[in-house]
XYZ file of C-alpha atoms in Angstrom:
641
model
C 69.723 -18.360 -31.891
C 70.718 -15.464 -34.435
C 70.939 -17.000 -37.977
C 72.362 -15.039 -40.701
C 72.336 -15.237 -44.581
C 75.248 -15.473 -45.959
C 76.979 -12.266 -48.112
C 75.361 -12.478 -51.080
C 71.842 -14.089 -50.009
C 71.834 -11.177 -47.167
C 71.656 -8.513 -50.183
C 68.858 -10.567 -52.052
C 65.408 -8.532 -51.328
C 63.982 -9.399 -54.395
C 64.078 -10.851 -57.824
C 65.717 -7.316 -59.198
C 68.777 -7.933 -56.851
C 69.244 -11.387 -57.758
C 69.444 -10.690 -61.656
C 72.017 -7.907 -61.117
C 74.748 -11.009 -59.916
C 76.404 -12.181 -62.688
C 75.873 -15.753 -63.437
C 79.036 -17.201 -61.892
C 77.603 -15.848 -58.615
C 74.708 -17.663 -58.636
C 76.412 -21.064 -57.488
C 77.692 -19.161 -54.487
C 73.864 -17.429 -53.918
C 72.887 -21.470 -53.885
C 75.268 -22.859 -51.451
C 74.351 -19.870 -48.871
C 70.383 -20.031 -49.561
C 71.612 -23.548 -48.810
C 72.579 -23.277 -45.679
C 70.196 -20.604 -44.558
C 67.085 -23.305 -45.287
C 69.067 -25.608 -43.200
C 69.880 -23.709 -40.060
C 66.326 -21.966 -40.056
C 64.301 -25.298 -40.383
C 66.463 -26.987 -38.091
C 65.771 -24.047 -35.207
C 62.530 -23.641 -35.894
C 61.163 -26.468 -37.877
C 59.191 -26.886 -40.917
C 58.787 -29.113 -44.411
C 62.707 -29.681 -45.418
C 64.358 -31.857 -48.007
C 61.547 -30.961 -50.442
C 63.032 -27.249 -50.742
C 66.388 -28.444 -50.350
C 65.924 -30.132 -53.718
C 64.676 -26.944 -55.751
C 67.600 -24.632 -54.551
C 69.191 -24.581 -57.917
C 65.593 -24.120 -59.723
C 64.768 -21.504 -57.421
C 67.171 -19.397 -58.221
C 67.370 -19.980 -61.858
C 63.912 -19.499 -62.273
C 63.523 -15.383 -60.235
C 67.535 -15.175 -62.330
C 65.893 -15.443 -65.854
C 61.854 -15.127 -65.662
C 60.694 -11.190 -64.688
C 59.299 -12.391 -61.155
C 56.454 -10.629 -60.602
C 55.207 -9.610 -64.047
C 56.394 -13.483 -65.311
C 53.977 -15.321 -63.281
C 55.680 -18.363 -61.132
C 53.003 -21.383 -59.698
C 54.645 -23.710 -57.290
C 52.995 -26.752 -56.335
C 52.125 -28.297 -53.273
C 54.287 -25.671 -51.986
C 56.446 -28.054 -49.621
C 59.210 -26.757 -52.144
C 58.491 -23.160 -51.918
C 60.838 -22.100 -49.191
C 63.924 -20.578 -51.375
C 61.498 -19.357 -53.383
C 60.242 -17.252 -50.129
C 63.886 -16.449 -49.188
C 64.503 -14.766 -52.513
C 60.906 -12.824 -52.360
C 61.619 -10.567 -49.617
C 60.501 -12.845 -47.301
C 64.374 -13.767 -45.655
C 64.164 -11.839 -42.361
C 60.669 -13.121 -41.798
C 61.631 -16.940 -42.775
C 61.992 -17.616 -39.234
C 58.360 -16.677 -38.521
C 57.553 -19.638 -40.963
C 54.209 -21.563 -40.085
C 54.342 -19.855 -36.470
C 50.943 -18.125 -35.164
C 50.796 -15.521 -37.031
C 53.533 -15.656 -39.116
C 54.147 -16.126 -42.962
C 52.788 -19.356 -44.370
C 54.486 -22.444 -44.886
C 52.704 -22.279 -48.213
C 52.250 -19.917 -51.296
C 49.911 -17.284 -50.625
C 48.332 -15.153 -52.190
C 47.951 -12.263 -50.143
C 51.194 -12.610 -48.514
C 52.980 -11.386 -51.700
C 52.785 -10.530 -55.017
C 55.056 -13.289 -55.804
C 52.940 -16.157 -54.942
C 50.544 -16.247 -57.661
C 48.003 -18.872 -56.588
C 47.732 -20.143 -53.135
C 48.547 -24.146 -52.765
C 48.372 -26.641 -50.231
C 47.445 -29.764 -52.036
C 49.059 -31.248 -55.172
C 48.259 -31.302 -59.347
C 46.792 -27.806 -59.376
C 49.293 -25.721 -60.827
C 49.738 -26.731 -64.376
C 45.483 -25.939 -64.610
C 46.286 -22.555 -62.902
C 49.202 -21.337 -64.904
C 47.421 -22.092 -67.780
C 44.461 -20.286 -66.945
C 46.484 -17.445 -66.203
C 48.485 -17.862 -69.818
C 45.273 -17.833 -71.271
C 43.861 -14.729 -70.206
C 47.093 -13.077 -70.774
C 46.837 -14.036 -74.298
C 43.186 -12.390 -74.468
C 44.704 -9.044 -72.911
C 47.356 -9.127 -75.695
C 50.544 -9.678 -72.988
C 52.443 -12.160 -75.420
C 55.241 -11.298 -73.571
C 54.461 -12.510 -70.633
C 55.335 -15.793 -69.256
C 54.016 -18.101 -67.296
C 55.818 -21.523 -65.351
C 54.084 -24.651 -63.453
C 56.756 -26.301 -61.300
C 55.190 -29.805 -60.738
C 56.819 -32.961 -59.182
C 56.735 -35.965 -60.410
C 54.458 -37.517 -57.716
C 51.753 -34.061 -58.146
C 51.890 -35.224 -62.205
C 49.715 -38.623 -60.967
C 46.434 -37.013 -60.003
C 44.135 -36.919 -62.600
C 44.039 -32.780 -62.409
C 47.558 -32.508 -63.843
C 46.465 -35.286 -66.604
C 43.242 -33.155 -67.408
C 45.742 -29.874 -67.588
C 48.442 -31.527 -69.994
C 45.793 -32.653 -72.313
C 44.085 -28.788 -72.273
C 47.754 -26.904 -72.559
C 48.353 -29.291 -75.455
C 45.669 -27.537 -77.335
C 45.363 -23.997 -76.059
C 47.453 -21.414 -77.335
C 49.209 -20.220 -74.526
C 52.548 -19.597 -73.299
C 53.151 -21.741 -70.369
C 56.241 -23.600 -69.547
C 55.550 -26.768 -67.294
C 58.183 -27.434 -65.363
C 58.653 -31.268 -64.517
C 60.404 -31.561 -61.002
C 61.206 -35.456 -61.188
C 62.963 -36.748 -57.501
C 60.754 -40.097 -57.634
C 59.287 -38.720 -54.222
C 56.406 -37.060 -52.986
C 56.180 -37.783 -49.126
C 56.982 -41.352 -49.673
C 58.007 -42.913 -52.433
C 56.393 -42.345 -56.106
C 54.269 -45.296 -57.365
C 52.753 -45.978 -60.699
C 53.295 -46.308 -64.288
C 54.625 -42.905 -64.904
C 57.157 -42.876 -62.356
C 58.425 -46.033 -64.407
C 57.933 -44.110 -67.512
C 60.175 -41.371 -65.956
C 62.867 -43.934 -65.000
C 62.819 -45.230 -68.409
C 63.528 -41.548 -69.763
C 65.861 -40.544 -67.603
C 68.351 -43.632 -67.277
C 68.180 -44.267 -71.460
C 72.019 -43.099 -72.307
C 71.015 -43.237 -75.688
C 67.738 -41.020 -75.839
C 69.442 -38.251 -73.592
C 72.858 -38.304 -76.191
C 70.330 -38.200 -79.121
C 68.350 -35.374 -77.147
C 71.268 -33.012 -76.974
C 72.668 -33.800 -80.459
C 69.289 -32.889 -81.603
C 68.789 -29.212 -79.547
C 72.452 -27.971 -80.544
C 71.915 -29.343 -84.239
C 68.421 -27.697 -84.371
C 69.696 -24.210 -82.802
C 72.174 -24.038 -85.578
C 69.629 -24.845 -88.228
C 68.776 -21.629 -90.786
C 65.102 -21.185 -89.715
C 63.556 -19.510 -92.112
C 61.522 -19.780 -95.812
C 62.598 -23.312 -96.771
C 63.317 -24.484 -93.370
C 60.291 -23.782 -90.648
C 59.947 -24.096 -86.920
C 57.087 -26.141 -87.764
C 59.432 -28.449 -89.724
C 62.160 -28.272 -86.814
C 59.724 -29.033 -84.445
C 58.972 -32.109 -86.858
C 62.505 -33.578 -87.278
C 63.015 -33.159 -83.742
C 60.002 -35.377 -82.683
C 61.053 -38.279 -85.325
C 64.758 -38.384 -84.732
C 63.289 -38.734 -80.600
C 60.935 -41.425 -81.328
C 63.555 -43.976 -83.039
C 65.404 -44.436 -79.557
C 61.753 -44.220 -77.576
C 59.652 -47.303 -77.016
C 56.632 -45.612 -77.711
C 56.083 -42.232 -78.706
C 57.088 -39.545 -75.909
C 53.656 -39.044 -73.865
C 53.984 -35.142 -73.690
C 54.753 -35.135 -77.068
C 51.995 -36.916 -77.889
C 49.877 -34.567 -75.694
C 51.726 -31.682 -78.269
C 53.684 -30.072 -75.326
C 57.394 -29.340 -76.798
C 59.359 -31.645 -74.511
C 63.128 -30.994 -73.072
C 64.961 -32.822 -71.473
C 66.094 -34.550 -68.833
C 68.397 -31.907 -67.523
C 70.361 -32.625 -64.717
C 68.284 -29.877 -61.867
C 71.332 -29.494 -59.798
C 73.812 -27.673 -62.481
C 72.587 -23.832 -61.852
C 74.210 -22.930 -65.116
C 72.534 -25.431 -67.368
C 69.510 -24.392 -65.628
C 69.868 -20.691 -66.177
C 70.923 -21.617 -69.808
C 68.203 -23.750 -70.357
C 64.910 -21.295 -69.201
C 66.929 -18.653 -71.240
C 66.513 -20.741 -74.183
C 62.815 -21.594 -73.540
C 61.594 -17.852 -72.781
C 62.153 -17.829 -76.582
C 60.261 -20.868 -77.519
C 56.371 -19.994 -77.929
C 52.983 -22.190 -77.203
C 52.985 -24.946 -74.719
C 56.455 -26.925 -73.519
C 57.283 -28.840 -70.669
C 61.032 -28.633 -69.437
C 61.900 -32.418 -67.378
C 64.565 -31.893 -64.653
C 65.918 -34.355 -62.554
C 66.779 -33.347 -58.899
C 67.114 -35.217 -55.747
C 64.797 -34.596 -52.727
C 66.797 -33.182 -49.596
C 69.930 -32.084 -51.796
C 73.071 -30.874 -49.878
C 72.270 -32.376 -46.705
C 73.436 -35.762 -46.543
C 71.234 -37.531 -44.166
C 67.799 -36.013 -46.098
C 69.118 -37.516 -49.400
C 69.422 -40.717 -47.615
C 65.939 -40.860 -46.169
C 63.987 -38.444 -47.737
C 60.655 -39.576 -45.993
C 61.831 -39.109 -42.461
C 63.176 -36.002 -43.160
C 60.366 -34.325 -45.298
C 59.147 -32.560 -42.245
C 61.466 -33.990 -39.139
C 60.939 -31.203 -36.869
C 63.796 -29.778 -34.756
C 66.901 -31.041 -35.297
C 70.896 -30.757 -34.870
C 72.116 -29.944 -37.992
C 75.945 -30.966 -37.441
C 74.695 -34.114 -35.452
C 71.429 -35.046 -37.984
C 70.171 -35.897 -33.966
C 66.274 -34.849 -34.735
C 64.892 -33.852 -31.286
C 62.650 -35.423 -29.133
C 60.493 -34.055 -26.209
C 61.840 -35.892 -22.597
C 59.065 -37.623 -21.597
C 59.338 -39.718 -17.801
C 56.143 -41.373 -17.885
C 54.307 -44.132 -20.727
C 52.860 -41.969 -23.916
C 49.617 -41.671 -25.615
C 50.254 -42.913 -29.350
C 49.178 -40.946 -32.551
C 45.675 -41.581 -33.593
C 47.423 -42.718 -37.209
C 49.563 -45.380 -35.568
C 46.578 -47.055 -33.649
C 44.811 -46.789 -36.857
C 47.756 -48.482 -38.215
C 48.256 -51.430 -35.710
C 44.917 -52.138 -35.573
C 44.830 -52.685 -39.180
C 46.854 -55.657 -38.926
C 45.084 -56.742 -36.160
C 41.940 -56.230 -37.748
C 43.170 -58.162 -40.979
C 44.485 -61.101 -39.568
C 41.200 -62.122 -38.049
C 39.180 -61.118 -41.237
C 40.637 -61.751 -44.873
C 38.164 -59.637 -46.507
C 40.061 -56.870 -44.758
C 41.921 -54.286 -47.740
C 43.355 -50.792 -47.105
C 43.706 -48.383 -49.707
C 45.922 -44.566 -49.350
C 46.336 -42.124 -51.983
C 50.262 -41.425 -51.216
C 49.893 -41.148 -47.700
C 51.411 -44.599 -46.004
C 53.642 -42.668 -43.519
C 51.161 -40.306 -42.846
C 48.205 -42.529 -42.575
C 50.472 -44.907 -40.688
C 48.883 -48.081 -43.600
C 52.734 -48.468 -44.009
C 52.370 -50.797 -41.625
C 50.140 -53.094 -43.159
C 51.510 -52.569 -46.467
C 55.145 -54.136 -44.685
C 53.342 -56.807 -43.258
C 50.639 -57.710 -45.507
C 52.022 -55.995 -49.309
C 48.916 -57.836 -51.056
C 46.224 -56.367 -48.895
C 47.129 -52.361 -48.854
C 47.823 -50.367 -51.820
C 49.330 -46.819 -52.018
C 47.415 -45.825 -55.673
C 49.217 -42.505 -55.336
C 47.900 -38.435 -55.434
C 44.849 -39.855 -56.595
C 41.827 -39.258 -53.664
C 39.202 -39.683 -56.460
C 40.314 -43.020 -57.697
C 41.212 -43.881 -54.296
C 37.651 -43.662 -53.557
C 36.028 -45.751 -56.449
C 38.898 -48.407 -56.603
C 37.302 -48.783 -53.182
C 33.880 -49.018 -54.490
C 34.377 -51.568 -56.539
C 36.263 -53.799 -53.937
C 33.736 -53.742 -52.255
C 31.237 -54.985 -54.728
C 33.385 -58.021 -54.263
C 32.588 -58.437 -50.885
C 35.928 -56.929 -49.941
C 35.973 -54.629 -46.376
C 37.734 -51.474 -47.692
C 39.344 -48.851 -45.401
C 40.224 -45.838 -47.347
C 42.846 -43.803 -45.324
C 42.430 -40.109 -46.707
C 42.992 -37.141 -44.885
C 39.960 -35.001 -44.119
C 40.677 -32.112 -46.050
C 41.885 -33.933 -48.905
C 39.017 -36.617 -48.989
C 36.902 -33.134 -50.100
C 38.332 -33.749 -53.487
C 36.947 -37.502 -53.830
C 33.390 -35.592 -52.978
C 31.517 -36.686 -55.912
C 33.303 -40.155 -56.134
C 31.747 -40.677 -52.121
C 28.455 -39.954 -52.980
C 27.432 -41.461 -56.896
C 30.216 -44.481 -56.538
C 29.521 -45.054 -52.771
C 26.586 -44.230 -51.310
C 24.072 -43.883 -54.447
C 24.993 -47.698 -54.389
C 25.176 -48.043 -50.125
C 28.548 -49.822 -50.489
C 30.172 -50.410 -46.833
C 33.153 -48.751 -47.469
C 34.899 -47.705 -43.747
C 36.523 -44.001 -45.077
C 39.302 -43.062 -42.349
C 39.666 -39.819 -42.389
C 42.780 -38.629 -40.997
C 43.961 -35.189 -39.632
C 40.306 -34.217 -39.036
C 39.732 -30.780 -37.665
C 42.403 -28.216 -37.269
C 45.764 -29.725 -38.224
C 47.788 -27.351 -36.821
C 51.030 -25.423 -38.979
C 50.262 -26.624 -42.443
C 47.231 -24.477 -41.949
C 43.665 -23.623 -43.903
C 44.646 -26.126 -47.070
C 45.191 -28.901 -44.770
C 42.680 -28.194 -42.094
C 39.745 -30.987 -42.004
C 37.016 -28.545 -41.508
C 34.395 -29.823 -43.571
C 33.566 -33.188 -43.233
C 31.332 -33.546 -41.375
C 29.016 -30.822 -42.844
C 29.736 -32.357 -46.362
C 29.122 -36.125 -45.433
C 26.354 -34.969 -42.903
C 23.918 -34.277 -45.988
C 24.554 -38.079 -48.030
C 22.154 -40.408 -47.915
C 23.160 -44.265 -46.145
C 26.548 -42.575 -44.349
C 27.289 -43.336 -41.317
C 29.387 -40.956 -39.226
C 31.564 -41.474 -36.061
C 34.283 -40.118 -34.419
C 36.390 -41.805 -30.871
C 36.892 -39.231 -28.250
C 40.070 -41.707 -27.735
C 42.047 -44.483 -29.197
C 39.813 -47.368 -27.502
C 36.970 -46.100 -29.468
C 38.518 -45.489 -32.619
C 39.949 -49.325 -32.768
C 35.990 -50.574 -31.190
C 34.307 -48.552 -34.513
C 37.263 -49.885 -36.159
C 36.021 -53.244 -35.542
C 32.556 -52.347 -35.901
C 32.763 -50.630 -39.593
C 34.291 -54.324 -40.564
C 31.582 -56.407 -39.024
C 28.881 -58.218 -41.896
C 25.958 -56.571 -40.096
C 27.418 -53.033 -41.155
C 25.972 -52.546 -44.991
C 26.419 -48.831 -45.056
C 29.342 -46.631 -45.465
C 30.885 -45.617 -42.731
C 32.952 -42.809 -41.751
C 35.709 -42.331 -39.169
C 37.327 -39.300 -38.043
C 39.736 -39.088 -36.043
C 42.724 -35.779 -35.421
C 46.178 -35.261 -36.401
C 48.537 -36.028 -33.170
C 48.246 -37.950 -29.846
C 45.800 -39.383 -27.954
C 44.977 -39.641 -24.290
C 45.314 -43.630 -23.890
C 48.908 -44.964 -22.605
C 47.280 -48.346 -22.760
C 45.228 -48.316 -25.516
C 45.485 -51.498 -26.433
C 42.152 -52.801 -25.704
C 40.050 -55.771 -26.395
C 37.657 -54.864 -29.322
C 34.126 -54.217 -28.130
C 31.061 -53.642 -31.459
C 29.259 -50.108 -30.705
C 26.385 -49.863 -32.319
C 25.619 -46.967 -35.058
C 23.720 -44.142 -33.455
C 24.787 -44.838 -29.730
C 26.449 -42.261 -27.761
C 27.716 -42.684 -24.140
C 27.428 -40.451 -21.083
C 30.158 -39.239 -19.712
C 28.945 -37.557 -15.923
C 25.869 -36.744 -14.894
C 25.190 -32.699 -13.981
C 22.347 -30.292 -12.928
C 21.340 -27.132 -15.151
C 23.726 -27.597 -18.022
C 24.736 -30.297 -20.704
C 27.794 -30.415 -22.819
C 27.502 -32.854 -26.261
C 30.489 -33.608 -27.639
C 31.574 -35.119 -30.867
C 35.349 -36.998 -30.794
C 38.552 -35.785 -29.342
C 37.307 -32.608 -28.335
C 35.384 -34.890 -25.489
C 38.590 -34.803 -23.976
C 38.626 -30.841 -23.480
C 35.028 -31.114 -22.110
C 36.639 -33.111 -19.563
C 39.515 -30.893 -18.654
C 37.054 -27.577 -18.424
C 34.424 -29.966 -16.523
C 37.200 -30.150 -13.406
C 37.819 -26.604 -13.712
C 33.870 -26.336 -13.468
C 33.472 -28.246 -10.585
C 36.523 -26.782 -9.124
C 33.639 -23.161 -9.694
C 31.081 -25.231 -7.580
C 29.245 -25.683 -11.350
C 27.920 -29.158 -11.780
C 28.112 -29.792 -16.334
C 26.808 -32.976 -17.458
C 28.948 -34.281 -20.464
C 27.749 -36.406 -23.363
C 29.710 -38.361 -25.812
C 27.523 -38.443 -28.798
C 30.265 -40.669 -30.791
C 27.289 -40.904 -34.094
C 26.560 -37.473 -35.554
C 25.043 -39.141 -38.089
C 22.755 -41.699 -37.439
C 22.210 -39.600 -33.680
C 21.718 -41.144 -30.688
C 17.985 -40.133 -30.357
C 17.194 -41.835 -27.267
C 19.913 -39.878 -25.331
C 18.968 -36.848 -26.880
C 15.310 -36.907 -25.636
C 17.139 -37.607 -22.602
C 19.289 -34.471 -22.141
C 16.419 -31.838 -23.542
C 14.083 -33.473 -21.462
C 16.700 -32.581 -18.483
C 18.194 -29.326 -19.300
C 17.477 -26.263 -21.117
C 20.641 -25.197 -21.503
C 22.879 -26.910 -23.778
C 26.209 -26.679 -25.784
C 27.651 -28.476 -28.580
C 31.579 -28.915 -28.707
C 33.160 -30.304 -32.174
C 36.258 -30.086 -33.946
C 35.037 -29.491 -37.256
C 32.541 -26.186 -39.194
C 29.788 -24.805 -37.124
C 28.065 -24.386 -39.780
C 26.210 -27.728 -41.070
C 27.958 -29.449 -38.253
C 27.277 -31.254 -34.849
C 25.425 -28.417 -33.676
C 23.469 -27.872 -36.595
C 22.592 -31.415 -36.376
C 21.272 -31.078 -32.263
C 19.117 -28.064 -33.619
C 17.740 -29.950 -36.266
C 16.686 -32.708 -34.186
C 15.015 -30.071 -31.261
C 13.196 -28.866 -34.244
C 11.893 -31.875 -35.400
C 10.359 -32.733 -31.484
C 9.580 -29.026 -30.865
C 12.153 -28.984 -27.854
C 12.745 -25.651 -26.575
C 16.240 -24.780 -25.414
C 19.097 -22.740 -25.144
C 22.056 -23.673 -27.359
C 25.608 -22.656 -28.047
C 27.244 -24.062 -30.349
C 31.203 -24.235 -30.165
C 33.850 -25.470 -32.974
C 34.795 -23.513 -36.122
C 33.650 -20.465 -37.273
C 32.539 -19.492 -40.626
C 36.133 -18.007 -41.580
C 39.503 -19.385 -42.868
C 41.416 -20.609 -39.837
C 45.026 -19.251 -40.223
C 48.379 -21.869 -39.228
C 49.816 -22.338 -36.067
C 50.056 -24.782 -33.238
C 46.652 -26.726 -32.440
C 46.327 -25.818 -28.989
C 46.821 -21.755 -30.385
C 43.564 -22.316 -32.922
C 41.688 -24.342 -30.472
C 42.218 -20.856 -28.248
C 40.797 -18.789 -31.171
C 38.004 -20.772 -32.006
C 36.882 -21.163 -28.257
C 37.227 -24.472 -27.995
C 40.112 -25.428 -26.032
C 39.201 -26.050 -22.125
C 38.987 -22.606 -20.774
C 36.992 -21.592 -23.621
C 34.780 -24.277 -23.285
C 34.876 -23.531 -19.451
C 34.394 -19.554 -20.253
C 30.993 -20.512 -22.209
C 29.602 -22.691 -19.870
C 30.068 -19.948 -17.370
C 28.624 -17.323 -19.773
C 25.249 -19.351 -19.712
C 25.114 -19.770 -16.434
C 26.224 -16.425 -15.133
C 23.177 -15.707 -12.945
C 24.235 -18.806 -10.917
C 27.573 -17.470 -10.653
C 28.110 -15.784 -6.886
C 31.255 -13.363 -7.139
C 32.371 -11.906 -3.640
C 34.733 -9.001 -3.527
C-alpha cells in the first residue's frame, strides 16, 4: 500500500522546515502528521494511541526549541513517533521496528535528534538534567534542554530522585509533564489523584492564568524582582491548593495545566518558558490515542493493537482452522486464579503491567489479592519481601528486562533474607520488535550468581503452571524464579492437572548416540523441531530438558558426560554467564572432558525485529540448532555427489 504525507508534512525534512510555516499552519501540519501515524501503524503496525496523544506537543516542541542544538529527551519512547516523522525520518517510518529498520524507540545513533536512547520509563528528567548541567559547565546558557515525561513514568522512584536534584541544580531544563492518566493501563497511585485534583480545580486553573498574565505585565525591575514575582506567584497559588504544590515545593517553577491539544497555546506557552531560567516543569493535559476515536475509547487495547482497518477500527487477526496454543502470560494468568482459590496465602504483585502480565485477571476476580503498585520494579520487589515475612506466597510478575532494575532489591531484600518469593519473569529472552531495551537477556546470568535462588524455566505451558504450583507449595523456602517468553506456546490443551517437580530435576526428552542437546525452556521446543530434521539426516541427537539451571540436575548431568563427548547447550537468554556457562562449570568441577558448544545470545546488542528473524541471527532457531549439531559431527556426515 503507498501511503503519502499530506502537503505540508511531505515538505517537513527537518526541524528548519517546520519553523519556516507560520504558526497558523501548524494546526494543518497536525491533522496530516495525524493521519500519516494512523495509516502507517495501521499497515504496518506498531505502539499507537501513545503518539497519537503528543501530536500537538510534537510539533510545538521542534516549532519553538532549536532541535538539534536544544536538546529534546522523550520518555519511554512509545510517544516518539511524530517526533520521528518530523526528524527526517518520514519516508523511512514505514520501516518502523522491522528487521533492520529504524527503531520503534529513540536512538541514539539513528539520529542526532534522539538525544538519549529509551526503552523503559522515569529516565529522562535524570538525563536532561545531566545534559543541562554540563552545558552550564561549558558556558552554553543558551542552550535548552526538555524532559517529556508522562504521568505514569513520574511514579518510579528515578523521576522522584530527578525532581528533587533539578530542584537544586542550576540548570536550565524544562520538564515537561505529559498527564493522560495512562501508561499501558491505567495510572494508579497517589499522584495520579494529586494530578486529578490539579487539573479538575476550576478555581486553581482561573487563579493560575490571572496570575501569569498579571505577572507578565508586572515592571520587573529594581523595586520589583523576579525573585519577588516568583514569590507572589507561589502564595496567591497556595490559597486555592490543599497543600502546597509538590513541584513547587521541590523549587521547580510550575505551569499549568494547559490544555496539550491547543497547538497555539502550546507554541505560545514553550515560547514563554525558553525565557524563564533555572528549573520549571510545564503540566499539560492530553488524552492518550487523540484523533482516533476508538483509541480514545480504549486506550489499553489500542496501545499497540497490531494491524488494523483504520475506517472499520476491525484490528486483524491471523485465520487460524485448528485449536491454538495460548500466550505464556495468559496461562500465567489463569492459573493464578486457580492457584489462589486453593491456597489463600496466594498474592500477586505487577509494577504497571496487568495487561501485559495477564494478573488482570486475578486483579478482576480477586481485587484484594493482586496489586498493580505502578512503574515501580524496585518497590515491587520489596513490597513482596515483606509479604512474605507474613507468610504470604508472593508472585511478582515483572518482565525480564525490566526486573534488572529491582537487582539490588532481589538480592539484600530477598535472598540475603531467603524469602520464598516466586518472581515471574515475563518476556524472557528476545522479545521481538520492541528490541535491545526490552529484550530479557540477562537473567539468568544475573540471578545465576545469588545465593538461595532457585531458577526454572517450562519448555511449555504444562510446566510453567506444574512450577507454578510448585514455587507455592510450604516445602519451597527459597526464592524462586520463573521464566517464561513473550508469545505462544505449543500446548492447545494445556490445561493440565498440576503435578510438584522438584528443584534441580530435569527430564529427558529422547535418547541418542554420539551427541546430546541440553536445553533450558522454550527453546526445548526448537531442539525438537531440528531433532526431526536430524533424524530425517540419519543423525541420532539425544535431547535433555534441564528445566533447573540453578539448582542443576546433577544426577542427569553425570549421566549425559558419562555418555557423550559431544555436547551443546541451547538457551534463550546471554551466553555469557548463562546455561552453558553453568554445564562448563559443573564439567569442571568433576574433571569431565568434553566437547561443548554453546548456543543462545551473543555478547552484542541484539537489534528489533520479529523473534523467529533474531532466533536466525543468534543460531538458535531449528536449522541453526540443526546446522551446529551437524558442524560437530561432520566426520559422520556421508555426502554423495
Amino acid at each position: 500500500m503507498n501511503i503519502t504525507a499530506g502537503s505540508l508534512l511531505s515538505q517537513i525534512n527537518s526541524p528548519a522546515d517546520l519553523r519556516k510555516l507560520s504558526k497558523d499552519q501548524l494546526h494543518q501540519v497536525c491533522e496530516e502528521l495525524r493521519q500519516y501515524i494512523i495509516d502507517v501503524v495501521s499497515v504496518h503496525g506498531g505502539h499507537f494511541a501513545a503518539s497519537l496523544g503528543v501530536v500537538e506537543l510534537s510539533v510545538a516542541l521542534h516549532y519553538v526549541f532549536n532541535t538539534p542544538y536544544d536538546q529534546l529527551v522523550w520518555d519511554v519512547g512509545h510517544q516518539a513517533y511524530g517526533h520521528k516523522i518530523l526528524t527526517g525520518r518520514r519516508e523511512a517510518f514505514p520501516t518502523n521496528r522491522k528487521y533492520k529498520g529504524i527503531s520503534g524507540f529513540p536512538k541514539r545513533d539513528e539520529s542526532e535528534y534522539d538525544t538519549f536512547g529509551v526503552g523503559h520509563s522515569s529516565t529522562s528528567i535524570s538525563a536532561a538534567l545531566g545534559m543541562a548541567m554540563a552545558s552550564h559547565y561549558k558556558g552554553e546558557f543558551d542552550r535548552q534542554h526538555i524532559a517529556v515525561i508522562g504521568d505514569g513514568a513520574m511514579t518510579a522512584g528515578m523521576a522522584f530522585e530527578a525532581l528533587n536534584h533539578a530542584g537544586v541544580a542550576n540548570a536550565n531544563v524544562l520538564i515537561i509533564l505529559n498527564d493522560n492518566c495512562m501508561s499501558i493501563d491505567p495510572n494508579v497511585g497517589a499522584l495520579k489523584e494529586y494530578l486529578t485534583d490539579i487539573t479538575t480545580s476550576p478555581t486553581y486553573n482561573k487563579l493560575r492564568d490571572d496570575v501569569w498574565h498579571l505577572l507578565g505585565k508586572l515592571p520587573v525591575g529594581k523595586r520589583f524582582t523576579r525573585e519577588m514575582a516568583s514569590k507572589l506567584e507561589a502564595s496567591l497559588k497556595g490559597v486555592v491548593s490543599k497543600s502546597s504544590n509538590l513541584f513547587e515545593s521541590l523549587q521547580l517553577r510550575y505551569f499549568g495545566p494547559i490544555d496539550g491539544h491547543n497547538i497555539t497555546k502550546l507554541a505560545d506557552t514553550l515560547q514563554d518558558l525558553k525565557d524563564i531560567p533555572g528549573p520549571k516543569l510545564l503540566h499539560i493535559v492530553t488524552t492518550k490515542g487523540k484523533g482516533y476515536a476508538l483509541a480514545e475509547k480504549d486506550q489499553t487495547t489500542w496501545h499497540a493493537p497490531g494491524l488494523f482497518d483504520k475506517i472499520t477500527g476491525e484490528i486483524f487477526k491471523k485465520p487460524v482452522d485448528r485449536p491454538q496454543p495460548p500466550k505464556y502470560q495468559d496461562v500465567f494468568g489463569h492459573t493464578m486464579i486457580e492457584l489462589a482459590e486453593k491456597n489463600e496465602k496466594i498474592i500477586g504483585i505487577t509494577p504497571a503491567m496487568p495487561s501485559g502480565s495477564s494478573l488482570k485477571f486475578m486483579m478482576e476476580k480477586m481485587p484484594d489479592r493482586a496489586f498493580d503498585v505502578g512503574i515501580c520494579e524496585q518497590h515491587a520487589v520489596t513490597l513482596s519481601a515483606g509479604m512474605a515475612t507474613q507468610g504470604m506466597r508472593v508472585f511478582c510478575n515483572i518482565y525480564s528486562s525490566f526486573f534488572q532494575r529491582a537487582f539490588d532489591q532481589a538480592v539484600h531484600d530477598v535472598a540475603i533474607q531467603n524469602l520464598p518469593v516466586v518472581f515471574c519473569l515475563d518476556r524472557a529472552g528476545l522479545v521481538g520488535e520492541d528490541g535491545p531495551t526490552h529484550h530479557g537477556a540477562y537473567d539468568i546470568a544475573y540471578m545465576r550468581s545469588i545465593p538461595n535462588v532457585i531458577i526454572s524455566a517450562p519448555m511449555n505451558e504444562e510446566e510453567l503452571r506444574n512450577l507454578m504450583y510448585s514455587a507455592q507449595l510450604e516445602e519451597n523456602t527459597h526464592p524462586y524464579v520463573i521464566r517464561y517468553p513473550r508469545g505462544q506456546g505449543v500446548m492447545p490443551e494445556w490445561r493440565t492437572p498440576f503435578k510438584a517437580i522438584k528443584a534441580g530435576t530435569g527430564r529427558k526428552i529422547r535418547d541418542g548416540k554420539e551427541i546430546a542437546i541440553l536445553s533450558f525452556g522454550h527453546v526445548g521446543n526448537f531442539v525438537t523441531e531440528a531433532c526431526k530434521e536430524l533424524i530425517s539426516d540419519g543423525l541420532q541427537p539425544a535431547h535433555y530438558d534441564l528445566r533447573f539451571v540453578k539448582p542443576l540436575d546433577e544426577a542427569m548431568l553425570h549421566e549425559v558426560f558419562s555418555n557423550f563427548n559431544k555436547v551443546i547447550t541451547v538457551e534463550d537468554g546471554a551466553i555469557i554467564g548463562g546455561v552453558g556457562s553453568a554445564v562448563l562449570e559443573f564439567m569442571a568441577k568433576y574433571n569431565y572432558n568434553a566437547q561443548v558448544k554453546m548456543l543462545g545470545i551473543p555478547d552484542k546488542i541484539i537489534e528489533h525485529g520479529k523473534p523467529e528473524e533474531l532466533y536466525r541471527e543468534c543460531g538458535y532457531d531449528p536449522s541453526g540448532i540443526a546446522r551446529a549439531t551437524r558442524e560437530m559431527l561432520r566426520e559422520k556426515i556421508t555426502v554423495t555427489v
